[in-house]
PDB file of C-alpha atoms in Angstrom:
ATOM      1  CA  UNK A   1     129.159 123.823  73.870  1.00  0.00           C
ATOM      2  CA  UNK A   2     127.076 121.815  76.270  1.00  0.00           C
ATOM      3  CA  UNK A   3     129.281 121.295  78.799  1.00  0.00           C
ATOM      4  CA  UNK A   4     129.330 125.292  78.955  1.00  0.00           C
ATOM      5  CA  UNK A   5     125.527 125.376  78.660  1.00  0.00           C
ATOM      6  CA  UNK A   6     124.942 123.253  81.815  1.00  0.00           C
ATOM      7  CA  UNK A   7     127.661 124.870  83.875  1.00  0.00           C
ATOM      8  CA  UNK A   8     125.818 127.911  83.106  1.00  0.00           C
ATOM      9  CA  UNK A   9     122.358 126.394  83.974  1.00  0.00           C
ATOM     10  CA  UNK A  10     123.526 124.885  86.983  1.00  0.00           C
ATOM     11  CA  UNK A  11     125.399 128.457  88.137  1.00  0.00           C
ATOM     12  CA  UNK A  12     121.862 129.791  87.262  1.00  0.00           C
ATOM     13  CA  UNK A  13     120.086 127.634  89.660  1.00  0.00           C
ATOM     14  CA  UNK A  14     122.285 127.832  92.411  1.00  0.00           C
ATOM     15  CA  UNK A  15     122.525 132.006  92.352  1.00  0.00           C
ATOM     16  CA  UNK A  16     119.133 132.380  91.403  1.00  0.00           C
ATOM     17  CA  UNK A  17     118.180 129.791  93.977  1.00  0.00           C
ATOM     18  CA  UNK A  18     115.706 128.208  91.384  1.00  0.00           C
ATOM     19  CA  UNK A  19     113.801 124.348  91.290  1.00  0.00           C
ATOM     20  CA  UNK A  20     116.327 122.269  88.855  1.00  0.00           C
ATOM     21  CA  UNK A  21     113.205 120.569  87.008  1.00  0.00           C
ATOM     22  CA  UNK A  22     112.487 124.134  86.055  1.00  0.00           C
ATOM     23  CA  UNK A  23     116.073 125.025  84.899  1.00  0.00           C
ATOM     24  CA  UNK A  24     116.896 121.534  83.455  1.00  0.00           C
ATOM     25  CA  UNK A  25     113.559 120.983  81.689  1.00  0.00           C
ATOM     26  CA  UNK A  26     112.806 118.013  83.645  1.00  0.00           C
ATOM     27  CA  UNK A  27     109.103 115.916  84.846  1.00  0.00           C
ATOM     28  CA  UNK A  28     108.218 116.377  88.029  1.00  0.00           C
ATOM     29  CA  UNK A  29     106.440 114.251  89.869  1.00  0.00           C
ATOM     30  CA  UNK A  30     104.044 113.468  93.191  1.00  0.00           C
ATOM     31  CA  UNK A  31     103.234 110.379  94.147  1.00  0.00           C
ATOM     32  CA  UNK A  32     100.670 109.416  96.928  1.00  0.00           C
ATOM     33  CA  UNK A  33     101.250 105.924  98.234  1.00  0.00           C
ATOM     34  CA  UNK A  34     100.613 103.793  95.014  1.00  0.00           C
ATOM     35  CA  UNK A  35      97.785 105.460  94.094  1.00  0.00           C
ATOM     36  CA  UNK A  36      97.760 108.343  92.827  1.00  0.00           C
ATOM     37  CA  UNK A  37     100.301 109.895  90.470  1.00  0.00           C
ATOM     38  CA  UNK A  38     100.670 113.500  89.513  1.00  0.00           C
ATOM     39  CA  UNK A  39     103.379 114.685  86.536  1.00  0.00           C
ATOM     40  CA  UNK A  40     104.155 117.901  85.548  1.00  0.00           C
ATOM     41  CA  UNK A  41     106.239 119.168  82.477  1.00  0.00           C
ATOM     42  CA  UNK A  42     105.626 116.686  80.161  1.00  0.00           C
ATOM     43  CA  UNK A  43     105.028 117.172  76.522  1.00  0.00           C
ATOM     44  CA  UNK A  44     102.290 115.205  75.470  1.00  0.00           C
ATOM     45  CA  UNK A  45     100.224 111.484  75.789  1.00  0.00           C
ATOM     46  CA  UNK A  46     102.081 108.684  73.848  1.00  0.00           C
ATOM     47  CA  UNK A  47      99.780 105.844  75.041  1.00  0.00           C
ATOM     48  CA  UNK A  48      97.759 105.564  77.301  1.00  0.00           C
ATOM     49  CA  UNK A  49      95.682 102.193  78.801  1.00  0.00           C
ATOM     50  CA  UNK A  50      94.121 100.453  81.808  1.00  0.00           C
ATOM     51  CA  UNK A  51      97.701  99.115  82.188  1.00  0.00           C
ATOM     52  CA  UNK A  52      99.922 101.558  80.774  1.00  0.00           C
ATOM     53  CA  UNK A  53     100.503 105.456  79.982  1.00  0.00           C
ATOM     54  CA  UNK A  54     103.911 106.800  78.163  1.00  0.00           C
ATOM     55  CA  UNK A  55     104.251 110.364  77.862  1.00  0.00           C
ATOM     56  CA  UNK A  56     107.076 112.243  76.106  1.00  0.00           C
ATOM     57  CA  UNK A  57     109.437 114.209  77.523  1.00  0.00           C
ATOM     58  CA  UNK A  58     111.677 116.853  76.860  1.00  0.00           C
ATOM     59  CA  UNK A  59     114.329 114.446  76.474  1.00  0.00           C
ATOM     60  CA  UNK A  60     113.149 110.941  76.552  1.00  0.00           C
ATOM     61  CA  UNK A  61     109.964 109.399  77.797  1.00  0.00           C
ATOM     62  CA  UNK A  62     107.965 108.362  81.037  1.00  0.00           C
ATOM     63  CA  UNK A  63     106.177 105.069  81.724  1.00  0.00           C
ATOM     64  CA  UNK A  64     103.872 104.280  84.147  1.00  0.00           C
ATOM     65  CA  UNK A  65     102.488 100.704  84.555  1.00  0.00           C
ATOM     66  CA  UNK A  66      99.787  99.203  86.943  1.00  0.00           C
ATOM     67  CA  UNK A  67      96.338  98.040  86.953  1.00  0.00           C
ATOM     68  CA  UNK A  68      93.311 100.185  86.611  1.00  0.00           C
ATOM     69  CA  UNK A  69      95.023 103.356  85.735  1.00  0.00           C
ATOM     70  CA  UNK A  70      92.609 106.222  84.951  1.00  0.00           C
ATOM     71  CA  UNK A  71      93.606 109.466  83.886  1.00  0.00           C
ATOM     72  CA  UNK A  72      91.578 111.736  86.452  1.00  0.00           C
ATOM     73  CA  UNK A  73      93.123 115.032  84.862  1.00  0.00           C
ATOM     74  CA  UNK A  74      95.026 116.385  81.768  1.00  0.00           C
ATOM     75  CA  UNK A  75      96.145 119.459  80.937  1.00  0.00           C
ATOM     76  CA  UNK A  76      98.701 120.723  78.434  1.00  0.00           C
ATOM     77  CA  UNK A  77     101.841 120.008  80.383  1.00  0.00           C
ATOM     78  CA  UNK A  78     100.235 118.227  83.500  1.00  0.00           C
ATOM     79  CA  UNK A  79      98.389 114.721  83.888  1.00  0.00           C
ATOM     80  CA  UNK A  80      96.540 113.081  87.251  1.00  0.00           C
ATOM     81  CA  UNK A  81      96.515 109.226  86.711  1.00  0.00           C
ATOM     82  CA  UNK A  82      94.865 107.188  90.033  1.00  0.00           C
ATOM     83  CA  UNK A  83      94.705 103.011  89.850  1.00  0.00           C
ATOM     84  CA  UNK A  84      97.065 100.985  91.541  1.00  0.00           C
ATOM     85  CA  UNK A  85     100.438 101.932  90.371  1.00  0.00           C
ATOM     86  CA  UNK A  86     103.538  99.207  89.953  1.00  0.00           C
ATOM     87  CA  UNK A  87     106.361 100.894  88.073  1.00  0.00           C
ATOM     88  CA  UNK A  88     107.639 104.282  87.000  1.00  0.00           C
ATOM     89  CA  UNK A  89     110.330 104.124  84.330  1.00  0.00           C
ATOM     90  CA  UNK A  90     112.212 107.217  82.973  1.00  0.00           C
ATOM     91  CA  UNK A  91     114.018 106.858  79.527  1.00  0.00           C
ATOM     92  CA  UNK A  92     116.752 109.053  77.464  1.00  0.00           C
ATOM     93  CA  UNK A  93     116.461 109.725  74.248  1.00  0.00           C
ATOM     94  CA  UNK A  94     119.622 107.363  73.570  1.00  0.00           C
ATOM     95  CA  UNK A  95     117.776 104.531  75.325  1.00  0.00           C
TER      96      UNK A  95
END
């Protein structure tokens, strides 16, 4: 059943001519130089510090690290984080 279900998402995308983080249900992100950081489509603040944020994901989770990091803006399903940023990291569920 899921190999049907993302054949069918991807035929979706591709008629419809639509973004795949909106058909797949994925983060997306904009990144100016390594200092600012803007995510969308995330579901929610799993820790957050000077060092560190995690958010969770639809499937998995996100993690920024870097010094200073200061969440500028945070909405329900969008977060601005500024500081000097080192690493982005992108996990499955499975991992």
């Amino acid at each position: 059943m899921g190999r049907i279900n993302r054949k069918l998402r991807k035929w979706t995308a591709d008629v419809l001519d639509l973004p795949q983080d909106v058909v797949y249900d994925l983060p997306r992100m904009t990144m100016i130089g390594d200092r600012q950081l803007y995510i969308e489509n995330h579901r929610g603040v799993l820790h957050f510090s000077s060092e560190k944020l995690k958010l969770a994901l639809s499937k998995g989770e996100l993690e920024v690290t870097g010094t200073s990091l200061v969440i500028r803006t945070i909405w329900t399903e969008e977060v601005f984080i500024e500081g000097q940023i080192k690493s982005i990291e992108v996990r499955d569920q499975e991992g």
